[in-house]
mmCIF file of C-alpha atoms in Angstrom:
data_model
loop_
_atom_site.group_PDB
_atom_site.id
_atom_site.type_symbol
_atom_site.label_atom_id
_atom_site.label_comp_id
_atom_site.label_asym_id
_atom_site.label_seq_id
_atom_site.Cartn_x
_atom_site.Cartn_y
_atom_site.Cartn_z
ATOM 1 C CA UNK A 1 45.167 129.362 41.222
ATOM 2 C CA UNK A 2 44.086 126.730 38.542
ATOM 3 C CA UNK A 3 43.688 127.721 34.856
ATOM 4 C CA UNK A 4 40.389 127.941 33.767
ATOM 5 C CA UNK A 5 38.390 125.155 31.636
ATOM 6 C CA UNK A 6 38.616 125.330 28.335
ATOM 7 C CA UNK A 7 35.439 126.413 26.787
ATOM 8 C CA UNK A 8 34.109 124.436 23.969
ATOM 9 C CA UNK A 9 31.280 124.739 20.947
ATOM 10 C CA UNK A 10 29.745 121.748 19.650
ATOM 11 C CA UNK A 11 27.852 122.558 16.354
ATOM 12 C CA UNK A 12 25.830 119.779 14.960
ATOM 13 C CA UNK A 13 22.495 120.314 13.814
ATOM 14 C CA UNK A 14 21.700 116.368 16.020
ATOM 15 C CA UNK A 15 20.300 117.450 18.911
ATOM 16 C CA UNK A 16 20.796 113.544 20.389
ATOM 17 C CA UNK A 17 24.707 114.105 19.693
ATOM 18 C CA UNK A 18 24.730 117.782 20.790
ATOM 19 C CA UNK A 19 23.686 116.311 24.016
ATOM 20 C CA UNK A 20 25.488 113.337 24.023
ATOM 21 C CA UNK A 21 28.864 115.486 23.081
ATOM 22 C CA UNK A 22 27.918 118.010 25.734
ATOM 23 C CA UNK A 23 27.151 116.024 28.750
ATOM 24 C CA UNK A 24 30.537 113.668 28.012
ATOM 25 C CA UNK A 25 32.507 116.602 27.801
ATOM 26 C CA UNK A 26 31.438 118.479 30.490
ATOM 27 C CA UNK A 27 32.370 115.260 32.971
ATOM 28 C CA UNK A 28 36.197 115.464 31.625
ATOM 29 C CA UNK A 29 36.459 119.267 32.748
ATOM 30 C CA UNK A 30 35.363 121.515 29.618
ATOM 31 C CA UNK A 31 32.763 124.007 29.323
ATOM 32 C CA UNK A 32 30.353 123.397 26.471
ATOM 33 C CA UNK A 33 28.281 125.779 24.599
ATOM 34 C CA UNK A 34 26.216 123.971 21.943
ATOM 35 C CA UNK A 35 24.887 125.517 18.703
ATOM 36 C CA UNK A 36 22.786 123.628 15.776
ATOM 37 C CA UNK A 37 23.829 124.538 12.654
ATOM 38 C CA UNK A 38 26.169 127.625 10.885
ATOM 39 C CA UNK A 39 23.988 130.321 11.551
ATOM 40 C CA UNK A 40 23.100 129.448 14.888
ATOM 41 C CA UNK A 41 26.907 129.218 15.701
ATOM 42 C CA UNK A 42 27.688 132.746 14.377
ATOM 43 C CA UNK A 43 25.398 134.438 16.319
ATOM 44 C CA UNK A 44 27.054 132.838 19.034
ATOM 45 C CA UNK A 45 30.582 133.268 18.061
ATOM 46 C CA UNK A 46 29.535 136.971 17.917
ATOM 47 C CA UNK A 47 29.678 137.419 21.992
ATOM 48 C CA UNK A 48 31.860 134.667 22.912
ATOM 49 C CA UNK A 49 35.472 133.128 22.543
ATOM 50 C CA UNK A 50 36.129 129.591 22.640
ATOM 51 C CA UNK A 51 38.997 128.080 23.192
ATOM 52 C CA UNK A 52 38.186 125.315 20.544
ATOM 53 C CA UNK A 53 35.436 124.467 17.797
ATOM 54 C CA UNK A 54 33.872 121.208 17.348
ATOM 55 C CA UNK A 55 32.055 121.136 14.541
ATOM 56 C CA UNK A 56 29.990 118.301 12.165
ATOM 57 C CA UNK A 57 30.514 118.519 8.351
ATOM 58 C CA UNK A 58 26.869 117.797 6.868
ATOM 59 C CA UNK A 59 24.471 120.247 8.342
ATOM 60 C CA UNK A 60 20.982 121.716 6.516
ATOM 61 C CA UNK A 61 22.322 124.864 4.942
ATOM 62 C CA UNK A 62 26.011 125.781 5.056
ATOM 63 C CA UNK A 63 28.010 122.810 6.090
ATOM 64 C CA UNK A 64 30.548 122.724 8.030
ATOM 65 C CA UNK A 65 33.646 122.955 5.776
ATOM 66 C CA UNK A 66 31.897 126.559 4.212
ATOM 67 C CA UNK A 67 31.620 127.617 7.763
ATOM 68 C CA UNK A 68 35.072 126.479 8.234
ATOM 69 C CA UNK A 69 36.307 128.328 5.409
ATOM 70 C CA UNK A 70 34.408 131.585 6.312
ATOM 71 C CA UNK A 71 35.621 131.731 9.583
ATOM 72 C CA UNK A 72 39.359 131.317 8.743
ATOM 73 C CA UNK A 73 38.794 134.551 7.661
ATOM 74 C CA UNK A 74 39.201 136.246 10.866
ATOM 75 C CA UNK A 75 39.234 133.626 13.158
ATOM 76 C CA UNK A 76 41.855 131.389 14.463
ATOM 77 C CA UNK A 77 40.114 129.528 17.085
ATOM 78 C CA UNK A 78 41.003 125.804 16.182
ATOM 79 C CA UNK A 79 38.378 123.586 14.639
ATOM 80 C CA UNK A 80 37.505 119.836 14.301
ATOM 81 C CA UNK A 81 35.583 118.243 11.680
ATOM 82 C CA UNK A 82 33.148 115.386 12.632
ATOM 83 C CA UNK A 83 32.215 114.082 9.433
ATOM 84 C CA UNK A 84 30.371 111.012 8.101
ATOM 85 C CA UNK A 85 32.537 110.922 4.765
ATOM 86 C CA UNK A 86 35.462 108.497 5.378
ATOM 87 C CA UNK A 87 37.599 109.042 2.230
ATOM 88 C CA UNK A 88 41.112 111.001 2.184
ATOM 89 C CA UNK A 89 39.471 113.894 -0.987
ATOM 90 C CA UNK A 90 36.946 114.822 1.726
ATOM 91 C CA UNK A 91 38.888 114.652 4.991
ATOM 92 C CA UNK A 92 41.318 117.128 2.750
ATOM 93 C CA UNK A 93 38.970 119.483 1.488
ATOM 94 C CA UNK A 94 38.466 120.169 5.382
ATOM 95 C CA UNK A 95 41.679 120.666 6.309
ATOM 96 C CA UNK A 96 42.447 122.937 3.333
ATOM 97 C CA UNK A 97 39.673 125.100 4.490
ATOM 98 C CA UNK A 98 41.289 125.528 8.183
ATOM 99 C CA UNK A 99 40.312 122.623 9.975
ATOM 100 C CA UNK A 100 43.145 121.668 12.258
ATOM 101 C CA UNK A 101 41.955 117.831 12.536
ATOM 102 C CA UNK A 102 39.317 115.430 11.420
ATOM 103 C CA UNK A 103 37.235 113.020 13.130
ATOM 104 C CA UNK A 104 35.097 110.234 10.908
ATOM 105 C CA UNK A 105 31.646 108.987 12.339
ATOM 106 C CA UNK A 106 31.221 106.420 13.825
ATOM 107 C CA UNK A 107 33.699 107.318 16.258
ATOM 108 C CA UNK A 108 34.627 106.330 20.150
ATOM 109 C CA UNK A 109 33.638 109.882 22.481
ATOM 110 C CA UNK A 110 37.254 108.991 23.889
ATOM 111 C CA UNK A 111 38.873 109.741 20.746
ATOM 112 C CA UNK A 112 37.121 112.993 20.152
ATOM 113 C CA UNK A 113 38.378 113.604 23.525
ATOM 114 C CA UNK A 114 42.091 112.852 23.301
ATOM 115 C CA UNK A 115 42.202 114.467 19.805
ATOM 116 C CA UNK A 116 40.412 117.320 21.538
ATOM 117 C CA UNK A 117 43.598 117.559 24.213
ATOM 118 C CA UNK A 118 46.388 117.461 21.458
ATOM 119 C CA UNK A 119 44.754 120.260 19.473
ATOM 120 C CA UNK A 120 44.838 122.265 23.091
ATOM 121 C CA UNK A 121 48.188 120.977 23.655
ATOM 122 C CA UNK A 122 49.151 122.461 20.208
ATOM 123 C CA UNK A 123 48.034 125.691 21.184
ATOM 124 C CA UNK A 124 51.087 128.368 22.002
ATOM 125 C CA UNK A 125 51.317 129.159 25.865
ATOM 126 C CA UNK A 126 51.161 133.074 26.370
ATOM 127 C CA UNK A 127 54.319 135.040 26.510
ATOM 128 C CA UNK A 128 55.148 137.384 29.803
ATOM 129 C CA UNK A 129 54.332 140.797 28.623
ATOM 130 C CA UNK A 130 57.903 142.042 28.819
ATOM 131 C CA UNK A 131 59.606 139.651 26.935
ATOM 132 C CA UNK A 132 61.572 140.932 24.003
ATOM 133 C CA UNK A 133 60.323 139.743 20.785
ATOM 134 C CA UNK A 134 62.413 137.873 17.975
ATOM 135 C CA UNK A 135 61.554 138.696 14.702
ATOM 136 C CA UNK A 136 61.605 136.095 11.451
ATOM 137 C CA UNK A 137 62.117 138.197 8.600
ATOM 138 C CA UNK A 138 60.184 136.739 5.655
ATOM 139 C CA UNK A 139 60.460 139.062 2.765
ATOM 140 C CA UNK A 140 57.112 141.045 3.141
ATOM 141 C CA UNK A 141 56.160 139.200 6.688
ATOM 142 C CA UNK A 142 57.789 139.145 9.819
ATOM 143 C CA UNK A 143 57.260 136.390 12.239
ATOM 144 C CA UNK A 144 57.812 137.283 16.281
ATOM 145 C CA UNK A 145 58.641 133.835 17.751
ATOM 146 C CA UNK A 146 58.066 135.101 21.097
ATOM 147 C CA UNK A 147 54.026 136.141 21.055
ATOM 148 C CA UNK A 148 53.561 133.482 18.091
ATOM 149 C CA UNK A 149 52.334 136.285 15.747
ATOM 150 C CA UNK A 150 52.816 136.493 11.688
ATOM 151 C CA UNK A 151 52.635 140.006 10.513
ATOM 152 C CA UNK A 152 52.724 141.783 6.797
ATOM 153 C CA UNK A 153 53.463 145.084 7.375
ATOM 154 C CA UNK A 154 51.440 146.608 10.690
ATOM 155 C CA UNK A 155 48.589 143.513 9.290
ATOM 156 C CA UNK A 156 48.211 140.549 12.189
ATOM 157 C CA UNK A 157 47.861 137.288 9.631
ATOM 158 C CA UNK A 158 45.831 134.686 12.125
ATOM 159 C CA UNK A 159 47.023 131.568 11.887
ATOM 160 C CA UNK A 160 45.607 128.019 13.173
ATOM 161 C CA UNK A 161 46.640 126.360 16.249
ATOM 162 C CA UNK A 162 48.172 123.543 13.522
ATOM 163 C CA UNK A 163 49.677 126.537 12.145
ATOM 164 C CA UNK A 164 51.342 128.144 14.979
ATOM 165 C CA UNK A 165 52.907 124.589 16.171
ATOM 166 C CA UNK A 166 54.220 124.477 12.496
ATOM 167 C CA UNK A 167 55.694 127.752 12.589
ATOM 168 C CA UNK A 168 57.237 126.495 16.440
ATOM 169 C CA UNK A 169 58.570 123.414 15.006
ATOM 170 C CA UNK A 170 60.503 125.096 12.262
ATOM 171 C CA UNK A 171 61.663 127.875 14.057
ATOM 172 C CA UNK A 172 63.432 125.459 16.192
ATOM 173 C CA UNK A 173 65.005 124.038 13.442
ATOM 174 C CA UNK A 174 65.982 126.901 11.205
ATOM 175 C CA UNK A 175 67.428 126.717 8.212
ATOM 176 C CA UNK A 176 67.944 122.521 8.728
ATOM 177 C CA UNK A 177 65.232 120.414 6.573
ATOM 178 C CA UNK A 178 62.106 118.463 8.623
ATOM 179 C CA UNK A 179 60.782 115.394 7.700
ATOM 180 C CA UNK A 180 56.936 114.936 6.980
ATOM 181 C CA UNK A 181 57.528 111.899 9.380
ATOM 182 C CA UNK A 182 58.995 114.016 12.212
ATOM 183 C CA UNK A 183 56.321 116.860 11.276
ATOM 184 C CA UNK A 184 53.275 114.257 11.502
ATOM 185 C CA UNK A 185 55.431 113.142 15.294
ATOM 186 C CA UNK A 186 55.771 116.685 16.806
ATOM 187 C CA UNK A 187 51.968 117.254 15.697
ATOM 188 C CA UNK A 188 50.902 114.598 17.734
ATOM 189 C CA UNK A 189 48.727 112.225 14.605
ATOM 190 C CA UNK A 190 48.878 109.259 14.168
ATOM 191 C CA UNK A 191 51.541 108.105 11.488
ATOM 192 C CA UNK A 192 50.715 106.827 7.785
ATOM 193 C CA UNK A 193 51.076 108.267 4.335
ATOM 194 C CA UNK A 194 47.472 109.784 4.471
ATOM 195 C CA UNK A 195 48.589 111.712 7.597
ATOM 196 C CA UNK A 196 52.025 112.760 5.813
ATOM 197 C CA UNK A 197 49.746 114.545 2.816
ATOM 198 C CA UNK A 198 47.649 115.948 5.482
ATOM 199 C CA UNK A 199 51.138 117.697 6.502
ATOM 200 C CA UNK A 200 51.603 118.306 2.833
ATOM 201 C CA UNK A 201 48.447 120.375 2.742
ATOM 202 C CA UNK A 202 48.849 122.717 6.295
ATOM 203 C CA UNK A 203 51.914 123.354 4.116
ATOM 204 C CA UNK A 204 50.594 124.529 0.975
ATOM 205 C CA UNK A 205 47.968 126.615 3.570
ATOM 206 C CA UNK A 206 51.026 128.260 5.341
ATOM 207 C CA UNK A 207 52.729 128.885 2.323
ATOM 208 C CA UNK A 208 50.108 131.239 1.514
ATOM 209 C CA UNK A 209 50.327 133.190 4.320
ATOM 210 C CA UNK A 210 53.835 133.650 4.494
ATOM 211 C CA UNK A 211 55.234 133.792 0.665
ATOM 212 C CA UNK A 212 54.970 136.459 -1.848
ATOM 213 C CA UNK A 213 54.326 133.757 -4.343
ATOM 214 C CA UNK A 214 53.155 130.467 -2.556
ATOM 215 C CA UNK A 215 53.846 128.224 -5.593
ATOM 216 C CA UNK A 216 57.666 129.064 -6.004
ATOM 217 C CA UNK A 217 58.322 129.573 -2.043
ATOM 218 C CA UNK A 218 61.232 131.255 -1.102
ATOM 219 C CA UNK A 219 61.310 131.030 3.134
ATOM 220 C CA UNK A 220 59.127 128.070 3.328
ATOM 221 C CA UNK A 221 61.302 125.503 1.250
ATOM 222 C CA UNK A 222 60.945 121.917 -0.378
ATOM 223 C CA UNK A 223 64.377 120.304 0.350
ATOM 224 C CA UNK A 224 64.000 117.134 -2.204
ATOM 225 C CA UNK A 225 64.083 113.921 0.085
ATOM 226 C CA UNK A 226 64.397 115.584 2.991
ATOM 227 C CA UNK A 227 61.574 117.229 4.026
ATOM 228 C CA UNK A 228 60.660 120.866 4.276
ATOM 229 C CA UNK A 229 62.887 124.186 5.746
ATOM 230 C CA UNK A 230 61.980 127.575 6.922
ATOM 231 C CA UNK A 231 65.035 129.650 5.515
ATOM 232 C CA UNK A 232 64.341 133.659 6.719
ATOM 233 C CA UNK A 233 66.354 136.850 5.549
#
């Protein structure tokens, strides 16, 4: 029996796009829900689970990296930014709210939909039930490799689909350092310097989840020219 399509929200407050988006991918497998702005998507996020978020940055009211923000909360769905504002401040102001990837306008529907596939790809498959876990201890959280799960004390921390494949990558590589080039491979982008400080700042956002004090990190380490290391008790 054949998984079932990923479901998908759109929210852009242009209804020609919202269409446009829709229609396109509904022909390469996905369902689509559509919303048109923040508070339209709330109310829908309130009765339904999506399997990803793609959502436009400049919207009448709360934009999109607000909404972002807000729903990183409590949330980890994964989320794309479509936004009209090309430069590297703004494309990291998005991912430093919980975006896991960026997409500027103008951009080719094919793109959107292969950068749509690698955040799904990213996404941790779900453990048998009666697997054993392995447990990360991190000082005050514990990470259990098998279900993909950070905890502080009996408290599930959510954390991104960028997040999880982070947390995957170095867990495979305990204790040895990681490259920001290998990190920006296994991720799937596209290589450059801008991509390596968009590594940089998934960082700084894990950091906080995991350290006692994210600014002198203890388990999520800096190794000088090499790259970073996750170093548990």
């Amino acid at each position: 029996m054949s998984d079932p399509a990923p479901h998908l929200l759109i929210v852009d407050d242009d209804e020609r796009i919202r269409e446009l988006l829709r229609k396109f991918l509904m022909r390469h497998g996905f369902l689509v829900s559509a919303a048109r702005d923040a508070a339209h998507a709330r109310r829908v996020l309130v009765g339904l689970e999506f399997d990803l978020i793609v959502m436009d940055v400049m919207m009448p009211g709360e934009d999109g990296v607000s909404l972002t923000r807000d729903l990183r909360t409590d949330l980890a769905t994964p989320i794309l930014l479509l936004t009209a504002k090309g430069e590297t401040g703004d494309r990291i102001s998005g991912l430093e709210a919980g975006a896991d990837d960026y997409l500027a306008k103008p951009f080719e529907p094919r793109e959107l939909l292969l950068r749509i596939n690698a955040i799904l790809r990213r996404m941790p498959d779900p453990e048998p039930e009666a697997t054993l876990p392995k447990i990360l201890n991190l000082g005050a959280a514990r990470y259990d490799i098998e279900r993909s799960e950070l905890l502080r004390g009996d408290e599930l921390i959510r954390l991104t689909a960028t997040e999880t494949q982070l947390m995957r990558i170095f867990t495979d590589n305990l204790r040895q350092p990681v490259s920001r080039a290998k990190l920006v491979e296994d991720l799937g982008r596209d290589k450059g310097q801008a991509q390596e400080r968009a590594v940089d700042v998934q960082i700084t956002r894990l950091r906080r989840k995991i350290e006692t004090d994210p600014k002198q990190p203890r388990y999520l380490q800096t190794v000088r020219g090499e790259g970073y290391m996750l170093s548990p008790d």
